[in-house]
Amino acid sequence: MTTVPAPRPAAGTVETAIRTRRSTIRLTEPAPSPDELLDLLAAAATAPDHGQLRPWRLIAIRGDARAGLGEAAAEAAPTADLAERVAAKHLRAPLMLAIVFQPRKHPTIPRWEQLAATSAMATTLLLLLDTRGWGGVWFGGPYPDAPQVRKHLAIGDGEQLLGYLYVGTPVPGDGPRPRPAADVRSKLTWLDDIAL
């Protein structure tokens, strides 16, 4: 049986998404449903990943679970005033996705490459959320390595919490912030026969 490849998106669609996506700081209800999130994650899992190791997992945190995580992070704060602010940060979006890096021992795929694959997945997920009208931002989060946070999220000894994607609906009236085009000329070097 011959399978027909899925139609490719129109030229410019992916580039438009990349050029126009912005981190959305102010987020409100609703957030993607569990089914939509699974669909988005299945698409994000196609990001570059040598060996298809998928060296990551996500923890979806919503509702009162956000406050519980905020309390765990607040325990790591050095002062009561800071603890209150830390706890509140976990309530700024209806959905938090903890990005957990799970490096695997592999004879030819080093840890750095697996970390790059995890970052590629998270970036792709942010782009996909944006194209469906959701807002999102990736924050490191307060005290991601604190024992209280690791215990609360059941982060294993060989795992690393890379922060959270905060996800929800952009607050009405908050348009995307303009971003000047980057001057990348100094970031590109050519090695070819002309330069030799």
PDB file of C-alpha atoms in Angstrom:
ATOM      1  CA  MET A   1       0.000   0.000   0.000  1.00  0.00           C
ATOM      2  CA  THR A   2       1.369   3.394  -0.994  1.00  0.00           C
ATOM      3  CA  THR A   3       1.131   6.203   1.515  1.00  0.00           C
ATOM      4  CA  VAL A   4       0.554   9.715   0.288  1.00  0.00           C
ATOM      5  CA  PRO A   5       2.662  12.300   2.066  1.00  0.00           C
ATOM      6  CA  ALA A   6       0.815  15.044   3.893  1.00  0.00           C
ATOM      7  CA  PRO A   7       0.580  18.286   1.945  1.00  0.00           C
ATOM      8  CA  ARG A   8       3.368  20.699   2.706  1.00  0.00           C
ATOM      9  CA  PRO A   9       2.381  24.079   4.126  1.00  0.00           C
ATOM     10  CA  ALA A  10       2.214  26.995   1.734  1.00  0.00           C
ATOM     11  CA  ALA A  11       5.513  28.754   1.144  1.00  0.00           C
ATOM     12  CA  GLY A  12       6.174  31.330   3.800  1.00  0.00           C
ATOM     13  CA  THR A  13       3.855  29.844   6.439  1.00  0.00           C
ATOM     14  CA  VAL A  14       6.635  28.501   8.655  1.00  0.00           C
ATOM     15  CA  GLU A  15       8.812  31.551   8.108  1.00  0.00           C
ATOM     16  CA  THR A  16       5.917  33.851   8.969  1.00  0.00           C
ATOM     17  CA  ALA A  17       5.297  31.932  12.186  1.00  0.00           C
ATOM     18  CA  ILE A  18       8.957  32.134  13.147  1.00  0.00           C
ATOM     19  CA  ARG A  19       9.279  35.830  12.355  1.00  0.00           C
ATOM     20  CA  THR A  20       6.050  36.898  14.080  1.00  0.00           C
ATOM     21  CA  ARG A  21       6.019  34.760  17.235  1.00  0.00           C
ATOM     22  CA  ARG A  22       6.633  36.665  20.446  1.00  0.00           C
ATOM     23  CA  SER A  23       6.742  35.564  24.048  1.00  0.00           C
ATOM     24  CA  THR A  24       3.395  36.347  25.651  1.00  0.00           C
ATOM     25  CA  ILE A  25       3.819  37.421  29.270  1.00  0.00           C
ATOM     26  CA  ARG A  26       0.199  38.214  30.179  1.00  0.00           C
ATOM     27  CA  LEU A  27      -1.907  35.063  29.899  1.00  0.00           C
ATOM     28  CA  THR A  28      -5.398  34.118  30.997  1.00  0.00           C
ATOM     29  CA  GLU A  29      -7.901  31.254  30.677  1.00  0.00           C
ATOM     30  CA  PRO A  30      -8.437  29.125  28.740  1.00  0.00           C
ATOM     31  CA  ALA A  31      -5.427  26.958  27.960  1.00  0.00           C
ATOM     32  CA  PRO A  32      -5.200  24.068  25.503  1.00  0.00           C
ATOM     33  CA  SER A  33      -7.224  21.004  26.439  1.00  0.00           C
ATOM     34  CA  PRO A  34      -5.403  17.753  27.268  1.00  0.00           C
ATOM     35  CA  ASP A  35      -6.262  16.374  23.819  1.00  0.00           C
ATOM     36  CA  GLU A  36      -5.045  19.490  22.006  1.00  0.00           C
ATOM     37  CA  LEU A  37      -1.877  19.532  24.080  1.00  0.00           C
ATOM     38  CA  LEU A  38      -1.167  15.906  23.140  1.00  0.00           C
ATOM     39  CA  ASP A  39      -1.697  16.765  19.481  1.00  0.00           C
ATOM     40  CA  LEU A  40       0.658  19.746  19.724  1.00  0.00           C
ATOM     41  CA  LEU A  41       3.253  17.677  21.554  1.00  0.00           C
ATOM     42  CA  ALA A  42       3.104  14.947  18.891  1.00  0.00           C
ATOM     43  CA  ALA A  43       3.911  17.606  16.292  1.00  0.00           C
ATOM     44  CA  ALA A  44       6.649  19.190  18.446  1.00  0.00           C
ATOM     45  CA  ALA A  45       8.250  15.764  18.877  1.00  0.00           C
ATOM     46  CA  THR A  46       9.205  15.873  15.182  1.00  0.00           C
ATOM     47  CA  ALA A  47      11.813  18.574  15.925  1.00  0.00           C
ATOM     48  CA  PRO A  48      15.424  17.612  15.095  1.00  0.00           C
ATOM     49  CA  ASP A  49      16.418  14.763  17.413  1.00  0.00           C
ATOM     50  CA  HIS A  50      19.351  12.582  16.332  1.00  0.00           C
ATOM     51  CA  GLY A  51      18.420   8.975  17.040  1.00  0.00           C
ATOM     52  CA  GLN A  52      14.902   9.974  18.034  1.00  0.00           C
ATOM     53  CA  LEU A  53      15.852   9.538  21.686  1.00  0.00           C
ATOM     54  CA  ARG A  54      13.278  12.076  22.878  1.00  0.00           C
ATOM     55  CA  PRO A  55      15.424  12.841  25.926  1.00  0.00           C
ATOM     56  CA  TRP A  56      12.707  14.877  27.604  1.00  0.00           C
ATOM     57  CA  ARG A  57       9.354  14.720  29.315  1.00  0.00           C
ATOM     58  CA  LEU A  58       6.775  17.359  30.178  1.00  0.00           C
ATOM     59  CA  ILE A  59       4.750  17.781  33.347  1.00  0.00           C
ATOM     60  CA  ALA A  60       1.463  19.656  32.790  1.00  0.00           C
ATOM     61  CA  ILE A  61       0.523  21.735  35.837  1.00  0.00           C
ATOM     62  CA  ARG A  62      -2.840  23.493  36.077  1.00  0.00           C
ATOM     63  CA  GLY A  63      -5.472  24.536  38.591  1.00  0.00           C
ATOM     64  CA  ASP A  64      -4.537  24.278  42.254  1.00  0.00           C
ATOM     65  CA  ALA A  65      -1.454  22.227  41.357  1.00  0.00           C
ATOM     66  CA  ARG A  66       0.197  25.512  40.299  1.00  0.00           C
ATOM     67  CA  ALA A  67      -0.200  26.865  43.848  1.00  0.00           C
ATOM     68  CA  GLY A  68       1.269  23.660  45.267  1.00  0.00           C
ATOM     69  CA  LEU A  69       4.328  24.009  43.058  1.00  0.00           C
ATOM     70  CA  GLY A  70       4.547  27.686  44.015  1.00  0.00           C
ATOM     71  CA  GLU A  71       4.607  26.750  47.694  1.00  0.00           C
ATOM     72  CA  ALA A  72       7.400  24.242  47.080  1.00  0.00           C
ATOM     73  CA  ALA A  73       9.463  26.885  45.256  1.00  0.00           C
ATOM     74  CA  ALA A  74       8.688  29.468  47.959  1.00  0.00           C
ATOM     75  CA  GLU A  75      10.255  27.167  50.572  1.00  0.00           C
ATOM     76  CA  ALA A  76      13.593  27.679  48.801  1.00  0.00           C
ATOM     77  CA  ALA A  77      13.361  31.493  48.951  1.00  0.00           C
ATOM     78  CA  PRO A  78      15.728  33.138  51.452  1.00  0.00           C
ATOM     79  CA  THR A  79      13.155  35.669  52.775  1.00  0.00           C
ATOM     80  CA  ALA A  80       9.403  35.650  53.452  1.00  0.00           C
ATOM     81  CA  ASP A  81       8.875  38.650  51.149  1.00  0.00           C
ATOM     82  CA  LEU A  82      10.619  36.901  48.283  1.00  0.00           C
ATOM     83  CA  ALA A  83       8.770  33.646  49.036  1.00  0.00           C
ATOM     84  CA  GLU A  84       5.438  35.400  48.516  1.00  0.00           C
ATOM     85  CA  ARG A  85       6.529  36.745  45.112  1.00  0.00           C
ATOM     86  CA  VAL A  86       7.934  33.350  44.100  1.00  0.00           C
ATOM     87  CA  ALA A  87       4.662  31.595  44.951  1.00  0.00           C
ATOM     88  CA  ALA A  88       2.654  34.141  42.939  1.00  0.00           C
ATOM     89  CA  LYS A  89       4.778  33.597  39.808  1.00  0.00           C
ATOM     90  CA  HIS A  90       3.309  30.125  39.470  1.00  0.00           C
ATOM     91  CA  LEU A  91      -0.189  31.555  39.005  1.00  0.00           C
ATOM     92  CA  ARG A  92       0.482  33.850  36.055  1.00  0.00           C
ATOM     93  CA  ALA A  93      -0.786  31.391  33.427  1.00  0.00           C
ATOM     94  CA  PRO A  94      -3.545  28.779  33.472  1.00  0.00           C
ATOM     95  CA  LEU A  95      -1.141  26.050  32.342  1.00  0.00           C
ATOM     96  CA  MET A  96       2.509  25.433  33.125  1.00  0.00           C
ATOM     97  CA  LEU A  97       4.547  22.831  31.284  1.00  0.00           C
ATOM     98  CA  ALA A  98       7.651  21.789  33.189  1.00  0.00           C
ATOM     99  CA  ILE A  99      10.363  20.805  30.706  1.00  0.00           C
ATOM    100  CA  VAL A 100      12.391  17.935  32.126  1.00  0.00           C
ATOM    101  CA  PHE A 101      15.618  16.989  30.353  1.00  0.00           C
ATOM    102  CA  GLN A 102      16.298  13.234  30.526  1.00  0.00           C
ATOM    103  CA  PRO A 103      19.755  12.633  29.023  1.00  0.00           C
ATOM    104  CA  ARG A 104      20.355   9.050  27.947  1.00  0.00           C
ATOM    105  CA  LYS A 105      23.620   7.155  27.775  1.00  0.00           C
ATOM    106  CA  HIS A 106      24.341   6.653  24.108  1.00  0.00           C
ATOM    107  CA  PRO A 107      27.546   5.631  22.324  1.00  0.00           C
ATOM    108  CA  THR A 108      27.312   8.256  19.561  1.00  0.00           C
ATOM    109  CA  ILE A 109      24.829  10.928  20.718  1.00  0.00           C
ATOM    110  CA  PRO A 110      26.422  13.115  23.412  1.00  0.00           C
ATOM    111  CA  ARG A 111      24.580  14.914  26.182  1.00  0.00           C
ATOM    112  CA  TRP A 112      24.910  18.332  24.519  1.00  0.00           C
ATOM    113  CA  GLU A 113      23.178  17.041  21.392  1.00  0.00           C
ATOM    114  CA  GLN A 114      20.333  15.625  23.469  1.00  0.00           C
ATOM    115  CA  LEU A 115      19.967  18.967  25.244  1.00  0.00           C
ATOM    116  CA  ALA A 116      19.815  20.686  21.845  1.00  0.00           C
ATOM    117  CA  ALA A 117      17.050  18.259  20.791  1.00  0.00           C
ATOM    118  CA  THR A 118      15.087  19.065  23.941  1.00  0.00           C
ATOM    119  CA  SER A 119      15.425  22.791  23.288  1.00  0.00           C
ATOM    120  CA  ALA A 120      14.356  22.270  19.663  1.00  0.00           C
ATOM    121  CA  MET A 121      11.215  20.456  20.841  1.00  0.00           C
ATOM    122  CA  ALA A 122      10.327  23.222  23.308  1.00  0.00           C
ATOM    123  CA  THR A 123      10.892  25.952  20.709  1.00  0.00           C
ATOM    124  CA  THR A 124       8.795  24.053  18.161  1.00  0.00           C
ATOM    125  CA  LEU A 125       6.026  23.649  20.737  1.00  0.00           C
ATOM    126  CA  LEU A 126       6.026  27.408  21.378  1.00  0.00           C
ATOM    127  CA  LEU A 127       5.739  28.057  17.628  1.00  0.00           C
ATOM    128  CA  LEU A 128       2.882  25.573  17.302  1.00  0.00           C
ATOM    129  CA  LEU A 129       1.031  27.108  20.247  1.00  0.00           C
ATOM    130  CA  ASP A 130       1.380  30.525  18.652  1.00  0.00           C
ATOM    131  CA  THR A 131       0.066  29.358  15.268  1.00  0.00           C
ATOM    132  CA  ARG A 132      -3.080  28.040  17.003  1.00  0.00           C
ATOM    133  CA  GLY A 133      -3.690  31.316  18.777  1.00  0.00           C
ATOM    134  CA  TRP A 134      -2.342  30.394  22.195  1.00  0.00           C
ATOM    135  CA  GLY A 135       0.190  32.516  24.021  1.00  0.00           C
ATOM    136  CA  GLY A 136       3.301  31.159  25.649  1.00  0.00           C
ATOM    137  CA  VAL A 137       6.602  32.069  27.196  1.00  0.00           C
ATOM    138  CA  TRP A 138       9.562  29.996  28.419  1.00  0.00           C
ATOM    139  CA  PHE A 139      10.836  31.022  31.848  1.00  0.00           C
ATOM    140  CA  GLY A 140      13.542  29.319  33.868  1.00  0.00           C
ATOM    141  CA  GLY A 141      11.307  29.574  36.891  1.00  0.00           C
ATOM    142  CA  PRO A 142      12.357  30.330  40.439  1.00  0.00           C
ATOM    143  CA  TYR A 143      14.741  27.825  42.010  1.00  0.00           C
ATOM    144  CA  PRO A 144      14.442  25.022  39.415  1.00  0.00           C
ATOM    145  CA  ASP A 145      17.221  23.072  41.146  1.00  0.00           C
ATOM    146  CA  ALA A 146      15.881  23.505  44.684  1.00  0.00           C
ATOM    147  CA  PRO A 147      15.360  20.154  46.440  1.00  0.00           C
ATOM    148  CA  GLN A 148      11.788  21.204  47.314  1.00  0.00           C
ATOM    149  CA  VAL A 149      10.922  21.790  43.632  1.00  0.00           C
ATOM    150  CA  ARG A 150      12.663  18.632  42.459  1.00  0.00           C
ATOM    151  CA  LYS A 151      10.827  16.566  45.059  1.00  0.00           C
ATOM    152  CA  HIS A 152       7.462  18.162  44.289  1.00  0.00           C
ATOM    153  CA  LEU A 153       7.819  17.404  40.569  1.00  0.00           C
ATOM    154  CA  ALA A 154       9.488  14.016  41.116  1.00  0.00           C
ATOM    155  CA  ILE A 155      12.582  15.055  39.140  1.00  0.00           C
ATOM    156  CA  GLY A 156      14.969  12.096  39.090  1.00  0.00           C
ATOM    157  CA  ASP A 157      18.659  12.210  39.961  1.00  0.00           C
ATOM    158  CA  GLY A 158      19.716  12.023  36.310  1.00  0.00           C
ATOM    159  CA  GLU A 159      17.176  14.619  35.164  1.00  0.00           C
ATOM    160  CA  GLN A 160      17.294  18.413  34.901  1.00  0.00           C
ATOM    161  CA  LEU A 161      14.381  20.861  35.082  1.00  0.00           C
ATOM    162  CA  LEU A 162      14.883  23.364  32.236  1.00  0.00           C
ATOM    163  CA  GLY A 163      12.102  25.685  33.361  1.00  0.00           C
ATOM    164  CA  TYR A 164       8.486  26.083  32.365  1.00  0.00           C
ATOM    165  CA  LEU A 165       6.424  26.980  29.357  1.00  0.00           C
ATOM    166  CA  TYR A 166       3.649  29.228  30.648  1.00  0.00           C
ATOM    167  CA  VAL A 167       0.656  28.736  28.341  1.00  0.00           C
ATOM    168  CA  GLY A 168      -2.774  30.314  27.977  1.00  0.00           C
ATOM    169  CA  THR A 169      -4.819  32.856  26.092  1.00  0.00           C
ATOM    170  CA  PRO A 170      -3.172  36.219  25.425  1.00  0.00           C
ATOM    171  CA  VAL A 171      -4.850  39.010  27.389  1.00  0.00           C
ATOM    172  CA  PRO A 172      -7.080  40.991  24.975  1.00  0.00           C
ATOM    173  CA  GLY A 173      -5.494  44.237  23.842  1.00  0.00           C
ATOM    174  CA  ASP A 174      -1.949  42.970  24.340  1.00  0.00           C
ATOM    175  CA  GLY A 175      -0.685  42.886  20.774  1.00  0.00           C
ATOM    176  CA  PRO A 176       2.639  41.383  19.802  1.00  0.00           C
ATOM    177  CA  ARG A 177       5.557  43.630  20.592  1.00  0.00           C
ATOM    178  CA  PRO A 178       7.578  44.727  17.585  1.00  0.00           C
ATOM    179  CA  ARG A 179      11.046  43.315  17.302  1.00  0.00           C
ATOM    180  CA  PRO A 180      13.712  44.938  15.151  1.00  0.00           C
ATOM    181  CA  ALA A 181      15.325  42.688  12.581  1.00  0.00           C
ATOM    182  CA  ALA A 182      18.581  41.237  13.857  1.00  0.00           C
ATOM    183  CA  ASP A 183      21.788  42.246  12.104  1.00  0.00           C
ATOM    184  CA  VAL A 184      23.340  38.795  11.766  1.00  0.00           C
ATOM    185  CA  ARG A 185      26.144  39.671   9.345  1.00  0.00           C
ATOM    186  CA  SER A 186      28.788  39.290  12.064  1.00  0.00           C
ATOM    187  CA  LYS A 187      27.352  35.873  12.965  1.00  0.00           C
ATOM    188  CA  LEU A 188      28.035  34.266   9.585  1.00  0.00           C
ATOM    189  CA  THR A 189      31.432  33.201   8.291  1.00  0.00           C
ATOM    190  CA  TRP A 190      31.977  31.609   4.885  1.00  0.00           C
ATOM    191  CA  LEU A 191      34.675  29.086   4.123  1.00  0.00           C
ATOM    192  CA  ASP A 192      34.833  28.408   0.395  1.00  0.00           C
ATOM    193  CA  ASP A 193      37.266  28.417  -2.488  1.00  0.00           C
ATOM    194  CA  ILE A 194      36.875  32.164  -2.932  1.00  0.00           C
ATOM    195  CA  ALA A 195      38.172  32.787   0.572  1.00  0.00           C
ATOM    196  CA  LEU A 196      41.132  30.411   0.191  1.00  0.00           C
TER     197      LEU A 196
END
